[in-house]
Tab-separated table of C-alpha atoms in Angstrom:
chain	number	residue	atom	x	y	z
A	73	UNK	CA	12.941	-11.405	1.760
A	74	UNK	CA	9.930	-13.667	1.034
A	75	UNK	CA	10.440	-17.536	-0.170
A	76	UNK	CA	8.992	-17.656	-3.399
A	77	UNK	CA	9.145	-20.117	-6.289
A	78	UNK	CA	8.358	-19.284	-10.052
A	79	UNK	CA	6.351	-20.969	-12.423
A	80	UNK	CA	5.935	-20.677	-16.089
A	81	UNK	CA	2.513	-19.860	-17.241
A	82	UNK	CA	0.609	-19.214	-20.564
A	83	UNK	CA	-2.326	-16.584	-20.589
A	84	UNK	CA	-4.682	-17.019	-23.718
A	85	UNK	CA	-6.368	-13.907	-23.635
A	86	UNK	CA	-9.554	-14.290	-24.771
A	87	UNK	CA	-11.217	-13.725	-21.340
A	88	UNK	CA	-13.118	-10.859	-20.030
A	89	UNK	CA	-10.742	-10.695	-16.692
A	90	UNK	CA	-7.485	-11.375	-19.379
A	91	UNK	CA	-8.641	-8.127	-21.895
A	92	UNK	CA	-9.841	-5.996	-18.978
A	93	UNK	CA	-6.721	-6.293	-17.544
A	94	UNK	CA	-4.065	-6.578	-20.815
A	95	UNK	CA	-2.769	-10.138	-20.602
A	96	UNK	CA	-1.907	-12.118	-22.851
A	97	UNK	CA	0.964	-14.091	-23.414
A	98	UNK	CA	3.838	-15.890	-21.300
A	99	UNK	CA	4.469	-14.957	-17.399
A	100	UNK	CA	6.155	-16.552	-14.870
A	101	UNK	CA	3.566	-17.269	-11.683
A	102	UNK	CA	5.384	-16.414	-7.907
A	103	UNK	CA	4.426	-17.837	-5.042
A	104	UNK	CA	5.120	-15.671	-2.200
A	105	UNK	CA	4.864	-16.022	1.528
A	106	UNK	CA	1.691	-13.634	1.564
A	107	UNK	CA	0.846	-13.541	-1.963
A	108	UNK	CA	0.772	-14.449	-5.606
A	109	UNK	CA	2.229	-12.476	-7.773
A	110	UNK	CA	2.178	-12.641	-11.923
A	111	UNK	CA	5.354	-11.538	-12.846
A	112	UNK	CA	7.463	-10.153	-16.417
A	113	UNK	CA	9.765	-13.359	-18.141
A	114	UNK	CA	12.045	-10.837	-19.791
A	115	UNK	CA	12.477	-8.766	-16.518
A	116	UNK	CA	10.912	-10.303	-13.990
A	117	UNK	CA	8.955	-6.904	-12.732
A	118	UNK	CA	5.740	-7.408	-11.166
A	119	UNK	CA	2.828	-6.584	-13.138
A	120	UNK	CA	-0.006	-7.601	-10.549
A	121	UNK	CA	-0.076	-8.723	-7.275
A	122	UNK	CA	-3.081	-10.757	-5.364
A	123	UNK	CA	-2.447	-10.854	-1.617
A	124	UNK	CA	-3.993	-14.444	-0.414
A	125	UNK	CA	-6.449	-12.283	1.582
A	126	UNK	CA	-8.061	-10.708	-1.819
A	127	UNK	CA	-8.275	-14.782	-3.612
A	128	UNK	CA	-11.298	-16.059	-3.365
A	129	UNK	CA	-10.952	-19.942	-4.977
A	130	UNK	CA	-7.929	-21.495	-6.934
A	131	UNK	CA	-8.350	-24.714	-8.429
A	132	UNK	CA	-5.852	-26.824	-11.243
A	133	UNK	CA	-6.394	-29.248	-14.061
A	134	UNK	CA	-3.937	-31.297	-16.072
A	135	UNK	CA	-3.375	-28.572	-17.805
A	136	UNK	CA	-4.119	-25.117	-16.125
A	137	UNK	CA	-3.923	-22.927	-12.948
A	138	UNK	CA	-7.174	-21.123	-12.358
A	139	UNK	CA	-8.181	-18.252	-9.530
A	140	UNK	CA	-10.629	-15.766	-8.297
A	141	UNK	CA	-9.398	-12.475	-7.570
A	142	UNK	CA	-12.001	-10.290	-5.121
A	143	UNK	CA	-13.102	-6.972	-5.958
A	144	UNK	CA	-10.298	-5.241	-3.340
A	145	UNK	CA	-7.554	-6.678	-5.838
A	146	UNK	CA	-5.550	-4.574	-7.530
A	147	UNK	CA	-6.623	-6.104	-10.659
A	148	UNK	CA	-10.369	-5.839	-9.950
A	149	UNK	CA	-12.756	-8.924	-9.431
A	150	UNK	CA	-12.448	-11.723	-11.786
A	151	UNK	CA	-11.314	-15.175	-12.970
A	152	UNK	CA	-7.504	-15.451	-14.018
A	153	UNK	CA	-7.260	-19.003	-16.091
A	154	UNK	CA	-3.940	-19.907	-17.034
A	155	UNK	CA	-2.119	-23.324	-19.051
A	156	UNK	CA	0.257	-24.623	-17.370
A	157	UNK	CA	1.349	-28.225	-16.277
A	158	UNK	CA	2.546	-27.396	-12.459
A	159	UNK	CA	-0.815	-26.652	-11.547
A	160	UNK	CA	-0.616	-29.073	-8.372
A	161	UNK	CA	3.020	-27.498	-7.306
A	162	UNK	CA	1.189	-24.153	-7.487
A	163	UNK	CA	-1.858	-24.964	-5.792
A	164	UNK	CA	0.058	-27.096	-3.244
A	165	UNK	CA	2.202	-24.313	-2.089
A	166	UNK	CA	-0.090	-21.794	-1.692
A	167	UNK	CA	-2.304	-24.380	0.408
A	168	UNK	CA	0.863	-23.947	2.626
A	169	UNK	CA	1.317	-20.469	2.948
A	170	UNK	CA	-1.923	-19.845	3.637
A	171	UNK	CA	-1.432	-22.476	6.633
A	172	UNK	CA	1.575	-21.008	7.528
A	173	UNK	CA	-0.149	-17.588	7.931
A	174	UNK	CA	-2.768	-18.795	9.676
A	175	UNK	CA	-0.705	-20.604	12.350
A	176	UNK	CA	1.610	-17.398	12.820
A	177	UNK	CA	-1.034	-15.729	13.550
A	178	UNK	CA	-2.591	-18.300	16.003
A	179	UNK	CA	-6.436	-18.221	14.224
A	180	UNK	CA	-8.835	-20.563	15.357
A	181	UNK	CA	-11.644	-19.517	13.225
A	182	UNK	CA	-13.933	-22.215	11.582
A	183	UNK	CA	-14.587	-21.790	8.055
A	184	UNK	CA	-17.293	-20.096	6.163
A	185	UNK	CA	-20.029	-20.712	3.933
A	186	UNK	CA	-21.037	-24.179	6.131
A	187	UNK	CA	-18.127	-26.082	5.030
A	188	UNK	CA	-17.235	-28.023	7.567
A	189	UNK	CA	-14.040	-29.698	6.459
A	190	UNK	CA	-10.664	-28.502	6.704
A	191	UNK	CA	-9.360	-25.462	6.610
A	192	UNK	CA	-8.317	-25.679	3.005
A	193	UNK	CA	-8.767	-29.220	2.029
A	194	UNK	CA	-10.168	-29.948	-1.342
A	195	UNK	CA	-13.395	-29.706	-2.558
A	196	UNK	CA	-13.186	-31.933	-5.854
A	197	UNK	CA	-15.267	-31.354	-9.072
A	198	UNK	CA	-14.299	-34.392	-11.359
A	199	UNK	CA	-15.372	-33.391	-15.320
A	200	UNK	CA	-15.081	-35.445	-18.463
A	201	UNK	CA	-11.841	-33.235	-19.197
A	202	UNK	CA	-10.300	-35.589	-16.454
A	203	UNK	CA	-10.283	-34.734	-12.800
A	204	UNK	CA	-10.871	-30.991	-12.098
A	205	UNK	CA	-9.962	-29.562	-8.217
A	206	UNK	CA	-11.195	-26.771	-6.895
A	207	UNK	CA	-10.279	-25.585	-3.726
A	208	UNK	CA	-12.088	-23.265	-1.647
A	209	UNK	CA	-10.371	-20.816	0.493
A	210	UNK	CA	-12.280	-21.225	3.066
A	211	UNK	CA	-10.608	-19.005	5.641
A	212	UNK	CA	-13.324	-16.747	5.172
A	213	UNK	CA	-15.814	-15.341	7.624
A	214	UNK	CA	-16.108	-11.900	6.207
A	215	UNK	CA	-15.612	-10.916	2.411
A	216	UNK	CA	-14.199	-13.564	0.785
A	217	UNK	CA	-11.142	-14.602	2.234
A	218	UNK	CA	-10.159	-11.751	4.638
A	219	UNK	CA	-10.318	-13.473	7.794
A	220	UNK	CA	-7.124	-14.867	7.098
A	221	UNK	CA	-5.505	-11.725	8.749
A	222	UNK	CA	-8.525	-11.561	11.505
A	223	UNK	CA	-6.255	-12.446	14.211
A	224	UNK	CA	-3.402	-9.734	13.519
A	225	UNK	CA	-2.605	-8.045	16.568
């Protein structure tokens, strides 16, 4: 079984990505070995599931979580925003598993889009609203972020 950890989140609503796809409301957030998954309080059921491979960007604030889904998702393309205060735990550990993946499976690509940093260090927007990161997932060298899995056998 996959190590995951849970984390409460809050989804307004108001969104385009949010109505298109019916959420609103509390979830709990899982952080999986190969994906992210939002996930059912009550029961705990999956209701979507975004393989690291299909997220484009992820980013935090004091007080949210945000990500790009790609068009392959099983949600559809768009821009999932959600309040929540462990925005750095979440962000943090799936910095890891996608490091984790990548090592396993022994890539040595260089990242995409002429970033020439790390393979997912920060790229860091500051606002007025007090210290917005965004990170990149810059495992990319195809659509968006499939070249994560570019080295399985």
């Amino acid at each position: 079984m996959e190590n995951q950890s849970l984390f409460r989140v809050n989804i307004k609503g108001d969104e385009k990505t949010h109505k298109r796809c019916h959420l609103k409301g509390v979830y709990n957030i899982a952080v999986k070995d190969t994906s992210l998954c939002l996930c059912d309080v009550k029961s705990n059921r999956v209701i979507y599931e975004w393989p690291y491979i299909h997220i484009r960007n992820y980013g935090k604030s004091r007080t949210h979580f945000t990500f790009e889904a790609g068009r392959k998702s099983l949600s559809g393309e768009g821009v999932f925003n959600m309040e929540t205060a462990e925005g750095s735990s979440i962000v943090n550990m799936m910095m890891e598993k996608t490091q984790r993946i990548k090592a396993a499976r022994g890539c040595k690509q260089g990242p995409a889009n002429g970033i020439n940093k790390g393979d997912t260090e920060a790229i860091t927007q500051t606002s007025e609203e007090g210290g917005v990161h965004l990170y990149v997932n810059t495992d990319t060298t195809r659509h968006e972020n499939e070249g994560l899995y570019d080295c399985i056998d």
